[in-house]
Amino acid sequence: MATARKADPFSALAYALGPEATLRLPGRFGDFLLDAEQVRDQLPAVEETLALTGTPRRDAIKRIHAWMTGLGDDPDHNADELLDGPLGVLRHAARTGHGAVGQVRWY
């Protein structure tokens, strides 16, 4: 789970990944509801999109920090958690045969 005051973490993730990669994520704008079969079907694309290493990961983390600092007030936001969290949830769901849900909430 990623939370932030004033800045939407999913928007920061989308900014970091770019439009083509963001479209490979399940659901719409961070909201998704997947049964176990859908989790297994979606996992390869999510792994390709979020399992970043080296320079692509460093660039994504810089962009997340820029978003969270410029549009929010959280320069210390855990960008690694934002990249790794959704992938971890889907991997766990696939491993255990469960569905998964993601929700972006503004209030």
CSV table of N, CA and C in Angstrom, one decimal:
chain,number,residue,atom,x,y,z
A,1,MET,N,0.8,-1.2,0.0
A,1,MET,CA,0.0,0.0,0.0
A,1,MET,C,0.9,1.2,0.0
A,2,ALA,N,0.5,2.2,-0.8
A,2,ALA,CA,1.3,3.5,-0.9
A,2,ALA,C,0.3,4.6,-0.6
A,3,THR,N,0.7,5.5,0.3
A,3,THR,CA,-0.2,6.6,0.6
A,3,THR,C,0.6,7.9,0.5
A,4,ALA,N,0.0,9.0,0.3
A,4,ALA,CA,0.6,10.3,0.2
A,4,ALA,C,-0.4,11.4,0.4
A,5,ARG,N,0.1,12.4,1.0
A,5,ARG,CA,-0.8,13.6,1.2
A,5,ARG,C,-0.6,14.5,0.0
A,6,LYS,N,-1.6,14.9,-0.7
A,6,LYS,CA,-1.7,15.8,-1.8
A,6,LYS,C,-1.3,15.2,-3.1
A,7,ALA,N,-0.6,14.2,-3.2
A,7,ALA,CA,-0.1,13.6,-4.5
A,7,ALA,C,-0.6,12.2,-4.6
A,8,ASP,N,-1.1,11.8,-5.7
A,8,ASP,CA,-1.6,10.5,-5.9
A,8,ASP,C,-0.4,9.5,-6.3
A,9,PRO,N,-0.2,8.5,-5.5
A,9,PRO,CA,1.0,7.6,-5.8
A,9,PRO,C,0.8,6.9,-7.1
A,10,PHE,N,-0.4,6.5,-7.5
A,10,PHE,CA,-0.6,5.9,-8.8
A,10,PHE,C,-0.2,6.8,-10.0
A,11,SER,N,-0.5,8.1,-9.8
A,11,SER,CA,-0.1,9.0,-10.9
A,11,SER,C,1.4,9.2,-10.9
A,12,ALA,N,2.0,9.1,-9.8
A,12,ALA,CA,3.5,9.2,-9.8
A,12,ALA,C,4.1,7.9,-10.5
A,13,LEU,N,3.5,6.8,-10.2
A,13,LEU,CA,3.9,5.5,-10.9
A,13,LEU,C,3.7,5.6,-12.4
A,14,ALA,N,2.6,6.1,-12.8
A,14,ALA,CA,2.3,6.3,-14.2
A,14,ALA,C,3.3,7.2,-14.9
A,15,TYR,N,3.6,8.3,-14.2
A,15,TYR,CA,4.5,9.3,-14.7
A,15,TYR,C,5.9,8.6,-14.8
A,16,ALA,N,6.3,7.8,-13.9
A,16,ALA,CA,7.6,7.2,-13.9
A,16,ALA,C,7.7,6.1,-15.0
A,17,LEU,N,6.6,5.4,-15.2
A,17,LEU,CA,6.6,4.3,-16.2
A,17,LEU,C,6.4,4.8,-17.6
A,18,GLY,N,5.6,5.8,-17.8
A,18,GLY,CA,5.3,6.3,-19.2
A,18,GLY,C,4.0,5.6,-19.6
A,19,PRO,N,3.3,6.2,-20.6
A,19,PRO,CA,2.0,5.7,-21.0
A,19,PRO,C,1.9,4.3,-21.5
A,20,GLU,N,2.9,3.8,-22.3
A,20,GLU,CA,2.8,2.5,-22.9
A,20,GLU,C,2.9,1.4,-21.7
A,21,ALA,N,3.9,1.6,-20.8
A,21,ALA,CA,4.0,0.7,-19.7
A,21,ALA,C,2.8,0.7,-18.8
A,22,THR,N,2.3,1.9,-18.5
A,22,THR,CA,1.1,2.0,-17.6
A,22,THR,C,-0.1,1.3,-18.2
A,23,LEU,N,-0.2,1.2,-19.5
A,23,LEU,CA,-1.3,0.5,-20.1
A,23,LEU,C,-1.2,-1.0,-20.0
A,24,ARG,N,0.0,-1.5,-19.7
A,24,ARG,CA,0.2,-2.9,-19.4
A,24,ARG,C,-0.2,-3.4,-18.0
A,25,LEU,N,-0.5,-2.4,-17.1
A,25,LEU,CA,-1.0,-2.7,-15.8
A,25,LEU,C,-2.4,-3.1,-15.8
A,26,PRO,N,-2.9,-3.9,-14.9
A,26,PRO,CA,-4.3,-4.3,-14.9
A,26,PRO,C,-5.2,-3.2,-14.5
A,27,GLY,N,-6.4,-3.3,-14.9
A,27,GLY,CA,-7.4,-2.3,-14.5
A,27,GLY,C,-7.3,-1.0,-15.1
A,28,ARG,N,-7.8,0.0,-14.4
A,28,ARG,CA,-7.8,1.4,-14.9
A,28,ARG,C,-7.4,2.3,-13.8
A,29,PHE,N,-6.3,3.0,-14.1
A,29,PHE,CA,-5.8,4.1,-13.2
A,29,PHE,C,-5.5,3.6,-11.8
A,30,GLY,N,-5.1,2.3,-11.7
A,30,GLY,CA,-4.8,1.8,-10.4
A,30,GLY,C,-5.9,1.0,-9.7
A,31,ASP,N,-7.1,1.0,-10.3
A,31,ASP,CA,-8.2,0.2,-9.8
A,31,ASP,C,-8.3,-1.1,-10.6
A,32,PHE,N,-8.3,-2.2,-9.8
A,32,PHE,CA,-8.5,-3.4,-10.5
A,32,PHE,C,-9.1,-4.5,-9.5
A,33,LEU,N,-9.8,-5.4,-10.1
A,33,LEU,CA,-10.4,-6.5,-9.3
A,33,LEU,C,-10.2,-7.8,-10.2
A,34,LEU,N,-9.3,-8.7,-9.8
A,34,LEU,CA,-8.9,-9.8,-10.6
A,34,LEU,C,-9.2,-11.1,-9.8
A,35,ASP,N,-9.8,-12.1,-10.5
A,35,ASP,CA,-10.0,-13.4,-9.8
A,35,ASP,C,-8.6,-14.1,-10.0
A,36,ALA,N,-8.5,-15.3,-9.4
A,36,ALA,CA,-7.2,-16.0,-9.5
A,36,ALA,C,-6.7,-16.3,-10.9
A,37,GLU,N,-7.6,-16.6,-11.8
A,37,GLU,CA,-7.2,-16.9,-13.2
A,37,GLU,C,-6.7,-15.6,-13.8
A,38,GLN,N,-7.4,-14.5,-13.6
A,38,GLN,CA,-6.9,-13.2,-14.2
A,38,GLN,C,-5.6,-12.8,-13.6
A,39,VAL,N,-5.4,-13.1,-12.3
A,39,VAL,CA,-4.1,-12.8,-11.7
A,39,VAL,C,-3.0,-13.5,-12.5
A,40,ARG,N,-3.2,-14.8,-12.7
A,40,ARG,CA,-2.2,-15.6,-13.4
A,40,ARG,C,-2.0,-15.1,-14.8
A,41,ASP,N,-3.0,-14.7,-15.5
A,41,ASP,CA,-3.0,-14.1,-16.8
A,41,ASP,C,-2.2,-12.8,-16.9
A,42,GLN,N,-2.5,-11.9,-15.9
A,42,GLN,CA,-1.9,-10.6,-15.9
A,42,GLN,C,-0.5,-10.5,-15.4
A,43,LEU,N,-0.1,-11.5,-14.6
A,43,LEU,CA,1.2,-11.4,-13.9
A,43,LEU,C,2.4,-11.2,-14.9
A,44,PRO,N,2.5,-11.9,-16.0
A,44,PRO,CA,3.7,-11.7,-16.8
A,44,PRO,C,3.8,-10.3,-17.3
A,45,ALA,N,2.7,-9.6,-17.7
A,45,ALA,CA,2.8,-8.2,-18.2
A,45,ALA,C,3.2,-7.3,-17.0
A,46,VAL,N,2.7,-7.6,-15.8
A,46,VAL,CA,3.0,-6.7,-14.7
A,46,VAL,C,4.5,-6.9,-14.3
A,47,GLU,N,4.9,-8.1,-14.4
A,47,GLU,CA,6.4,-8.4,-14.1
A,47,GLU,C,7.2,-7.6,-15.1
A,48,GLU,N,6.9,-7.7,-16.4
A,48,GLU,CA,7.7,-7.0,-17.4
A,48,GLU,C,7.7,-5.5,-17.1
A,49,THR,N,6.6,-5.0,-16.7
A,49,THR,CA,6.4,-3.6,-16.5
A,49,THR,C,7.1,-3.1,-15.2
A,50,LEU,N,6.9,-3.8,-14.1
A,50,LEU,CA,7.4,-3.3,-12.8
A,50,LEU,C,8.7,-3.9,-12.3
A,51,ALA,N,9.2,-5.0,-12.8
A,51,ALA,CA,10.4,-5.6,-12.3
A,51,ALA,C,11.6,-4.9,-13.0
A,52,LEU,N,11.7,-3.6,-12.7
A,52,LEU,CA,12.8,-2.8,-13.3
A,52,LEU,C,14.1,-3.0,-12.6
A,53,THR,N,15.2,-3.0,-13.3
A,53,THR,CA,16.5,-3.0,-12.7
A,53,THR,C,17.4,-2.0,-13.4
A,54,GLY,N,18.6,-1.7,-12.8
A,54,GLY,CA,19.6,-0.9,-13.4
A,54,GLY,C,19.1,0.5,-13.6
A,55,THR,N,19.5,1.1,-14.8
A,55,THR,CA,19.1,2.4,-15.2
A,55,THR,C,17.6,2.7,-15.3
A,56,PRO,N,16.8,1.8,-15.9
A,56,PRO,CA,15.4,2.0,-15.9
A,56,PRO,C,14.8,2.2,-14.6
A,57,ARG,N,15.2,1.4,-13.6
A,57,ARG,CA,14.7,1.5,-12.2
A,57,ARG,C,15.1,2.8,-11.6
A,58,ARG,N,16.4,3.2,-11.7
A,58,ARG,CA,16.9,4.5,-11.2
A,58,ARG,C,16.1,5.6,-11.8
A,59,ASP,N,15.9,5.6,-13.1
A,59,ASP,CA,15.1,6.7,-13.8
A,59,ASP,C,13.7,6.7,-13.3
A,60,ALA,N,13.1,5.6,-13.1
A,60,ALA,CA,11.7,5.5,-12.6
A,60,ALA,C,11.6,6.1,-11.1
A,61,ILE,N,12.6,5.7,-10.3
A,61,ILE,CA,12.6,6.2,-8.9
A,61,ILE,C,12.8,7.8,-8.9
A,62,LYS,N,13.6,8.3,-9.8
A,62,LYS,CA,13.8,9.7,-9.9
A,62,LYS,C,12.5,10.4,-10.3
A,63,ARG,N,11.8,9.8,-11.2
A,63,ARG,CA,10.6,10.4,-11.7
A,63,ARG,C,9.5,10.4,-10.6
A,64,ILE,N,9.4,9.3,-9.8
A,64,ILE,CA,8.5,9.2,-8.7
A,64,ILE,C,8.8,10.2,-7.7
A,65,HIS,N,10.1,10.4,-7.3
A,65,HIS,CA,10.5,11.4,-6.4
A,65,HIS,C,10.1,12.8,-6.9
A,66,ALA,N,10.3,13.1,-8.2
A,66,ALA,CA,10.0,14.4,-8.7
A,66,ALA,C,8.5,14.7,-8.6
A,67,TRP,N,7.7,13.7,-8.9
A,67,TRP,CA,6.2,13.8,-8.8
A,67,TRP,C,5.8,14.1,-7.4
A,68,MET,N,6.3,13.2,-6.5
A,68,MET,CA,5.9,13.3,-5.1
A,68,MET,C,6.3,14.6,-4.4
A,69,THR,N,7.4,15.1,-4.9
A,69,THR,CA,8.0,16.4,-4.3
A,69,THR,C,7.3,17.6,-5.0
A,70,GLY,N,7.1,17.5,-6.3
A,70,GLY,CA,6.6,18.7,-7.0
A,70,GLY,C,5.1,18.8,-6.8
A,71,LEU,N,4.3,17.7,-6.7
A,71,LEU,CA,2.9,17.8,-6.7
A,71,LEU,C,2.4,17.5,-5.3
A,72,GLY,N,3.2,17.0,-4.4
A,72,GLY,CA,2.8,16.7,-3.1
A,72,GLY,C,3.8,17.3,-2.1
A,73,ASP,N,3.8,16.7,-0.9
A,73,ASP,CA,4.8,17.2,0.1
A,73,ASP,C,5.5,16.1,0.7
A,74,ASP,N,5.9,15.1,-0.1
A,74,ASP,CA,6.5,13.9,0.4
A,74,ASP,C,7.8,13.6,-0.4
A,75,PRO,N,8.9,14.4,-0.2
A,75,PRO,CA,10.1,14.1,-0.9
A,75,PRO,C,10.8,12.8,-0.4
A,76,ASP,N,10.4,12.2,0.7
A,76,ASP,CA,11.0,11.0,1.2
A,76,ASP,C,10.1,9.8,0.9
A,77,HIS,N,9.1,9.9,0.0
A,77,HIS,CA,8.2,8.8,-0.4
A,77,HIS,C,9.0,7.6,-0.8
A,78,ASN,N,8.6,6.4,-0.4
A,78,ASN,CA,9.3,5.2,-0.7
A,78,ASN,C,9.0,4.7,-2.1
A,79,ALA,N,9.8,5.2,-3.0
A,79,ALA,CA,9.5,4.9,-4.4
A,79,ALA,C,9.7,3.4,-4.7
A,80,ASP,N,10.6,2.8,-4.0
A,80,ASP,CA,10.8,1.3,-4.2
A,80,ASP,C,9.6,0.6,-3.8
A,81,GLU,N,8.9,1.0,-2.7
A,81,GLU,CA,7.7,0.3,-2.3
A,81,GLU,C,6.6,0.5,-3.4
A,82,LEU,N,6.6,1.7,-4.0
A,82,LEU,CA,5.5,1.9,-5.0
A,82,LEU,C,5.8,1.1,-6.3
A,83,LEU,N,7.0,0.8,-6.6
A,83,LEU,CA,7.3,-0.1,-7.7
A,83,LEU,C,7.1,-1.6,-7.4
A,84,ASP,N,7.5,-1.9,-6.2
A,84,ASP,CA,7.6,-3.3,-5.8
A,84,ASP,C,6.3,-3.8,-5.2
A,85,GLY,N,5.5,-2.9,-4.6
A,85,GLY,CA,4.3,-3.4,-3.8
A,85,GLY,C,3.2,-4.0,-4.7
A,86,PRO,N,2.8,-3.4,-5.8
A,86,PRO,CA,1.8,-4.1,-6.6
A,86,PRO,C,2.2,-5.4,-7.2
A,87,LEU,N,3.5,-5.5,-7.6
A,87,LEU,CA,4.0,-6.7,-8.1
A,87,LEU,C,4.0,-7.8,-7.0
A,88,GLY,N,4.4,-7.4,-5.8
A,88,GLY,CA,4.4,-8.4,-4.7
A,88,GLY,C,3.0,-8.9,-4.4
A,89,VAL,N,2.0,-8.0,-4.5
A,89,VAL,CA,0.7,-8.5,-4.2
A,89,VAL,C,0.2,-9.5,-5.2
A,90,LEU,N,0.5,-9.2,-6.5
A,90,LEU,CA,0.1,-10.1,-7.6
A,90,LEU,C,0.8,-11.4,-7.5
A,91,ARG,N,2.1,-11.4,-7.2
A,91,ARG,CA,2.9,-12.6,-7.1
A,91,ARG,C,2.4,-13.5,-6.0
A,92,HIS,N,2.1,-12.8,-4.8
A,92,HIS,CA,1.5,-13.6,-3.7
A,92,HIS,C,0.2,-14.2,-4.1
A,93,ALA,N,-0.7,-13.4,-4.7
A,93,ALA,CA,-2.0,-13.9,-5.1
A,93,ALA,C,-1.8,-15.1,-6.1
A,94,ALA,N,-0.9,-15.0,-7.0
A,94,ALA,CA,-0.7,-16.1,-8.0
A,94,ALA,C,-0.2,-17.3,-7.3
A,95,ARG,N,0.8,-17.2,-6.4
A,95,ARG,CA,1.4,-18.3,-5.6
A,95,ARG,C,0.4,-19.0,-4.7
A,96,THR,N,-0.6,-18.3,-4.2
A,96,THR,CA,-1.5,-18.8,-3.3
A,96,THR,C,-2.9,-19.2,-3.9
A,97,GLY,N,-3.0,-18.9,-5.2
A,97,GLY,CA,-4.3,-19.2,-5.9
A,97,GLY,C,-5.4,-18.2,-5.5
A,98,HIS,N,-5.1,-17.0,-5.2
A,98,HIS,CA,-6.1,-16.0,-4.8
A,98,HIS,C,-6.3,-15.0,-5.9
A,99,GLY,N,-7.4,-14.2,-5.8
A,99,GLY,CA,-7.6,-13.0,-6.6
A,99,GLY,C,-6.9,-11.9,-5.9
A,100,ALA,N,-7.0,-10.7,-6.6
A,100,ALA,CA,-6.3,-9.5,-6.0
A,100,ALA,C,-7.2,-8.3,-6.4
A,101,VAL,N,-7.1,-7.3,-5.5
A,101,VAL,CA,-7.8,-6.0,-5.8
A,101,VAL,C,-6.8,-4.8,-5.5
A,102,GLY,N,-7.0,-3.8,-6.3
A,102,GLY,CA,-6.2,-2.6,-6.2
A,102,GLY,C,-7.2,-1.4,-6.2
A,103,GLN,N,-7.0,-0.4,-5.4
A,103,GLN,CA,-7.9,0.7,-5.4
A,103,GLN,C,-7.1,2.0,-5.1
A,104,VAL,N,-7.4,3.0,-5.9
A,104,VAL,CA,-6.9,4.3,-5.7
A,104,VAL,C,-8.0,5.1,-5.1
A,105,ARG,N,-7.7,5.7,-4.0
A,105,ARG,CA,-8.7,6.5,-3.2
A,105,ARG,C,-8.2,7.9,-2.9
A,106,TRP,N,-9.1,8.8,-3.3
A,106,TRP,CA,-8.8,10.2,-3.1
A,106,TRP,C,-9.8,10.7,-2.0
A,107,TYR,N,-9.3,11.4,-1.0
A,107,TYR,CA,-10.2,12.0,-0.1
A,107,TYR,C,-9.5,13.2,0.6
